[in-house]
Structures are given as structure tokens and as C-alpha cells.
XYZ file of C-alpha atoms in Angstrom:
381
model
C 78.340 109.303 -51.044
C 76.049 107.435 -48.634
C 78.408 105.408 -46.429
C 75.433 103.916 -44.551
C 74.174 102.475 -47.861
C 77.598 100.964 -48.539
C 77.666 99.392 -45.060
C 74.176 97.916 -45.506
C 75.002 96.386 -48.911
C 78.393 94.898 -48.031
C 77.152 91.689 -46.282
C 74.879 90.748 -49.197
C 77.617 91.369 -51.776
C 80.071 89.255 -49.790
C 77.505 86.474 -49.405
C 76.763 86.389 -53.139
C 80.448 86.059 -54.010
C 80.869 83.171 -51.562
C 77.793 81.444 -52.949
C 79.203 81.745 -56.459
C 82.307 79.851 -55.428
C 84.735 82.396 -54.070
C 86.569 81.377 -50.929
C 85.842 83.677 -48.008
C 89.239 85.382 -47.791
C 89.394 86.179 -51.518
C 85.756 87.316 -51.540
C 86.332 89.669 -48.615
C 89.379 91.169 -50.339
C 87.432 91.599 -53.592
C 84.561 93.346 -51.805
C 86.988 95.711 -50.084
C 88.549 96.520 -53.471
C 85.080 97.181 -54.898
C 84.287 99.542 -52.012
C 87.481 101.497 -52.699
C 86.462 101.734 -56.351
C 82.996 102.924 -55.309
C 84.468 105.717 -53.204
C 86.535 106.781 -56.230
C 83.821 106.570 -58.902
C 80.427 107.169 -57.291
C 80.761 110.853 -56.290
C 81.050 111.854 -59.967
C 79.081 108.994 -61.536
C 76.648 107.316 -59.073
C 75.196 104.023 -60.371
C 71.496 103.467 -60.846
C 71.730 100.083 -59.123
C 74.234 100.373 -56.262
C 74.018 96.744 -55.174
C 74.278 95.383 -58.715
C 77.266 97.648 -59.382
C 79.073 96.413 -56.258
C 78.373 92.750 -57.089
C 79.636 93.153 -60.661
C 82.795 95.035 -59.690
C 83.559 92.755 -56.733
C 83.089 89.662 -58.886
C 85.441 91.030 -61.528
C 87.975 91.908 -58.823
C 87.735 88.345 -57.558
C 88.248 86.952 -61.062
C 91.319 89.142 -61.501
C 92.695 87.798 -58.225
C 91.829 84.221 -59.191
C 93.655 84.468 -62.517
C 96.819 85.625 -60.730
C 96.544 83.090 -57.936
C 98.344 79.767 -57.857
C 94.963 78.071 -57.568
C 93.851 79.497 -60.948
C 93.431 76.065 -62.504
C 90.858 75.095 -59.877
C 88.881 78.210 -60.676
C 89.011 78.228 -64.490
C 85.332 77.399 -64.666
C 84.608 80.718 -62.965
C 86.551 82.897 -65.418
C 83.860 83.107 -68.101
C 80.957 83.540 -65.693
C 79.380 86.960 -65.229
C 76.744 88.077 -62.751
C 73.209 87.528 -64.021
C 71.549 90.683 -65.413
C 68.879 92.473 -63.470
C 68.543 93.654 -59.907
C 69.648 91.002 -57.378
C 67.168 89.924 -54.702
C 66.933 92.290 -51.737
C 67.881 89.827 -49.008
C 69.612 90.579 -45.718
C 72.369 87.974 -45.467
C 74.086 89.501 -42.446
C 73.012 86.832 -39.977
C 74.122 84.101 -42.355
C 77.527 85.754 -42.516
C 77.656 85.708 -38.727
C 77.237 81.936 -38.864
C 80.145 81.697 -41.275
C 82.385 84.058 -39.306
C 81.505 82.232 -36.079
C 82.710 78.889 -37.360
C 83.788 76.551 -34.515
C 87.264 76.271 -36.049
C 87.918 79.859 -34.943
C 88.686 81.027 -31.427
C 86.057 83.443 -30.010
C 88.439 86.410 -30.243
C 89.298 85.603 -33.871
C 85.633 85.108 -34.728
C 84.715 88.494 -33.279
C 87.611 90.232 -35.029
C 86.676 88.641 -38.370
C 83.009 89.553 -37.887
C 83.798 93.153 -37.022
C 86.004 93.397 -40.122
C 83.905 91.537 -42.685
C 80.379 92.280 -41.472
C 80.648 95.284 -39.187
C 82.769 97.264 -41.624
C 85.373 98.350 -39.050
C 88.934 98.943 -40.155
C 91.751 96.810 -38.829
C 93.016 99.873 -36.949
C 89.644 100.358 -35.197
C 89.475 96.703 -34.194
C 93.076 96.771 -32.939
C 92.271 99.837 -30.839
C 89.247 98.085 -29.350
C 91.382 95.071 -28.395
C 94.306 97.211 -27.206
C 96.776 95.434 -29.487
C 99.056 96.758 -32.270
C 97.451 97.097 -35.691
C 99.938 94.617 -37.182
C 98.992 92.012 -34.570
C 95.293 92.410 -35.341
C 95.962 92.253 -39.104
C 97.719 88.919 -38.603
C 94.853 87.636 -36.429
C 92.259 88.561 -39.048
C 94.364 87.084 -41.871
C 94.699 83.796 -39.965
C 90.939 83.769 -39.346
C 90.213 84.346 -43.037
C 92.577 81.538 -44.016
C 90.897 79.230 -41.508
C 87.429 79.736 -42.991
C 88.583 80.096 -46.603
C 87.286 76.631 -47.525
C 84.132 76.808 -45.429
C 80.864 77.051 -47.329
C 77.404 78.016 -46.147
C 76.535 74.348 -45.588
C 79.238 74.333 -42.886
C 78.244 77.220 -40.617
C 79.102 77.775 -37.006
C 76.723 76.423 -34.401
C 74.156 78.532 -32.571
C 76.166 78.682 -29.342
C 79.156 80.163 -31.181
C 76.968 82.689 -33.012
C 75.390 83.738 -29.701
C 78.828 84.264 -28.195
C 79.944 86.391 -31.147
C 76.729 88.442 -31.106
C 77.172 89.011 -27.373
C 80.776 90.160 -27.773
C 79.919 92.369 -30.755
C 77.107 93.928 -28.691
C 79.550 94.618 -25.880
C 81.992 96.186 -28.325
C 79.228 98.378 -29.696
C 77.973 99.190 -26.208
C 81.304 100.370 -24.867
C 83.501 101.045 -27.900
C 84.022 103.914 -30.307
C 81.898 102.370 -33.066
C 78.224 101.743 -32.299
C 77.321 98.155 -33.173
C 74.901 97.560 -30.286
C 71.720 98.316 -32.238
C 72.869 96.094 -35.107
C 73.602 93.237 -32.694
C 70.088 93.599 -31.248
C 68.567 93.590 -34.735
C 70.390 90.401 -35.684
C 69.537 88.694 -32.393
C 65.868 89.523 -33.048
C 66.213 87.805 -36.430
C 67.809 84.783 -34.794
C 65.084 84.632 -32.122
C 62.431 84.695 -34.854
C 64.157 81.868 -36.719
C 65.208 79.621 -33.812
C 63.027 78.662 -30.862
C 65.708 78.460 -28.165
C 65.576 79.893 -24.622
C 69.215 81.052 -24.715
C 68.602 83.031 -27.894
C 65.695 84.684 -26.089
C 67.890 85.159 -23.022
C 70.550 86.961 -25.054
C 67.943 89.224 -26.685
C 66.497 90.071 -23.256
C 69.985 90.803 -21.895
C 70.786 93.134 -24.790
C 67.492 95.000 -24.480
C 67.886 95.467 -20.724
C 71.445 96.776 -21.032
C 70.629 98.972 -24.018
C 67.641 100.441 -22.153
C 70.000 101.981 -19.590
C 72.423 103.385 -22.131
C 71.233 107.007 -22.002
C 72.023 107.152 -18.281
C 75.539 105.742 -18.516
C 77.259 109.019 -19.372
C 76.976 112.616 -18.207
C 76.591 115.523 -20.681
C 80.380 115.962 -20.660
C 80.838 112.307 -21.655
C 82.059 111.127 -18.263
C 81.018 107.732 -16.920
C 78.054 107.569 -14.505
C 78.001 104.433 -12.282
C 74.754 102.472 -12.078
C 73.885 103.628 -8.574
C 74.077 107.290 -9.623
C 72.253 107.071 -12.946
C 69.079 109.045 -13.605
C 66.583 106.199 -13.955
C 64.132 108.561 -15.602
C 66.406 108.423 -18.671
C 66.101 104.654 -18.980
C 63.983 103.251 -21.828
C 61.024 101.718 -19.989
C 59.551 100.152 -23.143
C 62.762 98.213 -23.804
C 62.915 97.172 -20.145
C 59.340 95.872 -20.284
C 60.056 93.994 -23.512
C 63.265 92.507 -22.140
C 61.603 91.373 -18.914
C 58.727 89.805 -20.845
C 61.078 87.890 -23.146
C 63.142 86.740 -20.159
C 60.116 85.514 -18.186
C 58.956 83.434 -21.146
C 62.429 81.927 -21.531
C 62.821 81.125 -17.834
C 59.408 79.439 -17.808
C 60.835 76.763 -20.115
C 63.173 75.612 -17.308
C 66.270 75.332 -19.522
C 68.499 77.844 -17.787
C 71.612 79.093 -19.545
C 74.175 81.784 -18.856
C 72.511 84.480 -20.965
C 69.205 83.985 -19.172
C 70.974 84.217 -15.805
C 72.772 87.413 -16.862
C 69.481 88.846 -18.102
C 67.835 88.025 -14.752
C 70.517 90.086 -12.983
C 70.035 92.957 -15.434
C 66.256 92.755 -14.898
C 66.648 93.054 -11.122
C 68.696 96.226 -11.611
C 66.180 97.597 -14.112
C 63.173 96.791 -11.906
C 64.509 98.641 -8.847
C 62.925 102.123 -8.556
C 66.104 103.358 -6.829
C 69.597 101.984 -6.283
C 68.809 101.542 -2.583
C 65.852 99.280 -3.423
C 67.914 96.848 -5.534
C 67.354 93.229 -4.469
C 71.007 92.391 -3.917
C 70.273 89.120 -2.111
C 68.511 87.756 -5.192
C 71.288 89.106 -7.417
C 73.848 87.122 -5.393
C 71.699 84.019 -5.908
C 71.695 84.575 -9.677
C 75.477 85.025 -9.626
C 75.692 81.670 -7.851
C 73.712 80.168 -10.740
C 76.062 81.811 -13.232
C 79.093 80.391 -11.444
C 77.498 76.957 -11.587
C 76.984 77.391 -15.339
C 80.293 79.032 -16.286
C 82.722 79.042 -13.328
C 83.983 82.334 -14.755
C 86.470 84.396 -12.695
C 84.780 87.570 -14.003
C 81.432 86.320 -12.696
C 83.057 85.639 -9.310
C 84.424 89.193 -9.335
C 80.986 90.654 -10.015
C 79.535 88.396 -7.347
C 81.984 89.881 -4.817
C 80.490 93.328 -5.521
C 76.970 91.954 -5.065
C 77.970 90.236 -1.807
C 79.410 93.541 -0.610
C 76.045 95.190 -1.254
C 73.959 92.376 0.214
C 76.052 91.446 3.292
C 78.343 94.432 3.786
C 81.725 95.513 2.372
C 83.795 93.199 4.554
C 81.899 90.183 3.225
C 82.562 91.489 -0.269
C 86.272 91.914 0.477
C 86.406 88.362 1.823
C 84.900 87.074 -1.435
C 87.333 89.235 -3.406
C 90.337 87.895 -1.474
C 89.741 84.432 -2.964
C 90.229 85.769 -6.519
C 93.325 86.435 -8.619
C 94.223 90.118 -8.229
C 95.332 90.273 -11.872
C 91.711 90.038 -13.023
C 90.514 93.087 -14.969
C 88.683 95.527 -12.638
C 89.850 93.624 -9.521
C 91.652 96.699 -8.190
C 88.672 98.965 -8.923
C 86.339 96.612 -7.056
C 88.765 96.491 -4.119
C 88.852 100.308 -4.060
C 85.049 100.539 -4.015
C 84.650 97.982 -1.230
C 87.403 99.563 0.898
C 85.735 102.950 0.479
C 82.422 101.523 1.647
C 84.232 99.993 4.616
C 85.579 103.416 5.599
C 89.214 102.852 4.579
C 89.483 106.107 2.608
C 93.271 106.218 2.278
C 93.487 102.640 1.024
C 90.575 103.225 -1.329
C 92.185 106.354 -2.812
C 95.426 104.506 -3.441
C 93.582 101.622 -5.085
C 91.474 103.956 -7.258
C 94.699 105.543 -8.517
C 96.188 102.132 -9.253
C 92.981 101.013 -10.967
C 92.994 104.133 -13.153
C 96.439 103.210 -14.455
C 95.105 99.773 -15.427
C 91.858 100.999 -17.017
C 91.227 99.778 -20.551
C 89.429 102.875 -21.836
C 89.593 106.612 -21.303
C 86.132 107.046 -19.756
C 86.874 104.476 -17.053
C 90.323 105.942 -16.427
C 88.867 109.428 -15.948
C 86.160 108.137 -13.607
C 88.604 106.227 -11.393
C 91.021 109.175 -11.291
C 88.201 111.437 -10.150
C 87.242 108.950 -7.447
C 90.802 108.984 -6.120
C 90.928 112.811 -6.236
C 87.610 113.051 -4.406
C 88.818 110.842 -1.562
C 92.189 112.601 -1.334
C 90.495 116.000 -1.216
C 88.184 114.756 1.523
C 91.090 113.587 3.664
C 92.842 116.969 3.354
C 89.882 118.914 4.723
């Protein structure tokens, strides 16, 4: 059975159920039940109209749930309705579902989890692994999110800023996680950019393209992490870089700077540099200053400390780092890198080892462990 086909049809089926009056939580459960039925039935008896089959079965599953639910009386008018005959319109409703899942009543983390589950097709176990929380905890989070939006209809969608945040976080999950959602996030952001004339939408699209363009260089053939300075820039996608830079320049020309445009400007400076040594770190620090003005994010301040270390020397970077909370993710790894550049090999090795213990994914843990081993081996010679 074609799982890719199932994944592509799921958003439209879910949207149709919601439009017909199903609340979001019940509709999502009904669609999941229909998918299970499809996996059982289709291998031996594939339907001629896959989408129509899923809509019909999901709708009947929803009606079965509605009859057994305490709210049955409110839904009695739905019991006798059946899906209209004929092939349903071939419309991509995924972006519309993002607006529903990104409703302002949800926290960003809940919105992303709900989107990954309902639209991205990930299992609760996969999402829990990505967030480094127990599966039961994530199941509760998703259930709460579904209850929160259960009465929301498509005339009450989330605002553009919330959708941008969810798309950005989904892209990051796809970019660094086990399940590849990065290309899908780019596709949806292109749709949003075509529908909405907004410089931050363009800024997010540029940022995604610039990061995605470097993806081939991020890992070695054995799957190990390759830091930016050591990447083979010949493996970068120059067409995507050119497109991203062009989109960014047009957005910046409108003089309505936002955080995604500022992040994209930093990514563009990295992408434009022919070599790591030719990176314009002074300008990157200036863009981080703009980002701090826009967001005052501790993570941005951490990244700025790295840039300061490159622009003004490792001791300047360490001074900037000293002003930050050492419990920040990657703080110890940044400290290790800056101490190594300052010549404090023993301290750097110890910090790399400590950072490896704190790493949130295996690739990063392996990289940091190797850095510590390299420095320790060098000191023993």
C-alpha cells in the first residue's frame, strides 16, 4: 500500500470532516480509525477512489462515535447525512489545517505537537522522542490541544504570526529530527507567501531555503555531524541560496524588519562566504544585535556570543557568554569551543565531555565526544 498517498490525502479528509460539522478532536480520531481500516482492507481490495473511500469511512466512523457520545443529541442532524457521491474536489487543505492547529488558544509547543500529529502524520511516540518526553506525557499534551480546539471552526483560525512560528518549528523538527518534514514546511511556506503579501512570510521562506541549501554538507558519509566551518561548500545548493537571497533582499527593501528576516540575513552571510575564513562576522554580530532588539531571546544572545568570539576573539566571546545563564541549551558546548580557540585545551576537553552528556540528540553527542577525545589525545602526545 502507498503510505505516501495516505499521508497526502489525510489533511483533506480531516478538513472535509471538520467542514461537515465534526469537532476537530473527534474528526482526527475518526480519520485515524479510517487509516487503520485502510491498512487492513486495501492490500487485498484497493479502492478505485482512495480519497472518496477515506472520506466515506472516516465520516461513518465519526457518526459511530457521535451516536455513542454524550453530545449525541446535538449531532442528531448529522446521523442521516452521507457524503455526496462522486469524486471530491482535489484541493490541498494542509495550510488551512495549519491555521486551525496554530490557534492562538494553544501554546506554541502544543500547536507544534498537534500539527505534527494531525497534519504531519507522526505517531505520538515519534513526537515524544523528538521532544525528549515520555510518550504518555506527549499523549496528554496532544489530547489537551485537541480538546482546546475542538469547538474551533475554520472561521476562527490562528493568526499569521502563530502559523509562521509553527511552520518554523516544524521545519526545524524536519531539519534535525528523524522524520523529514523540512521540504513539506518549505512547500507550505511557499503557498503562504503566494497568498499573503507580508515581509515576514517572505523572510521565513528565505530562511528555510538558505538552511535547506546547506543540508547536504551537514553530515559526513558515516552520518556524523559536520560543523559549518568544516562543511564542503561545493555540496551546498547554489540555486536555493540564490533564491533565498533574492527573496530576502526584496523583503528587507520594504523596511519592515522582523525576526525571520534578521535570521535569514545571518544565514545569507554564511551562505555568501566562499570559505569559512571569509565569513563577515562583524556584520553577523550586527544582525544578532537586531535580533536581540526584536526578541531579547537568550538563545539569540548565546549565538551572538559565538559570533563575537569570531569577530573580536575568543576572550570577547567568553565575556559575552559569562553574562548568560549556564543552564541554556548548548551553553557548555559554546564555552568549550571558545576555550579551545583561546588555547585552554584541558578546560575545553572537560567542557566538551560535559556538553556531550547534555546533548539532545545522538549526532551532537557523538560530535562533542569526539571533540573531547581529540583534545585529550593531543595533550597526551
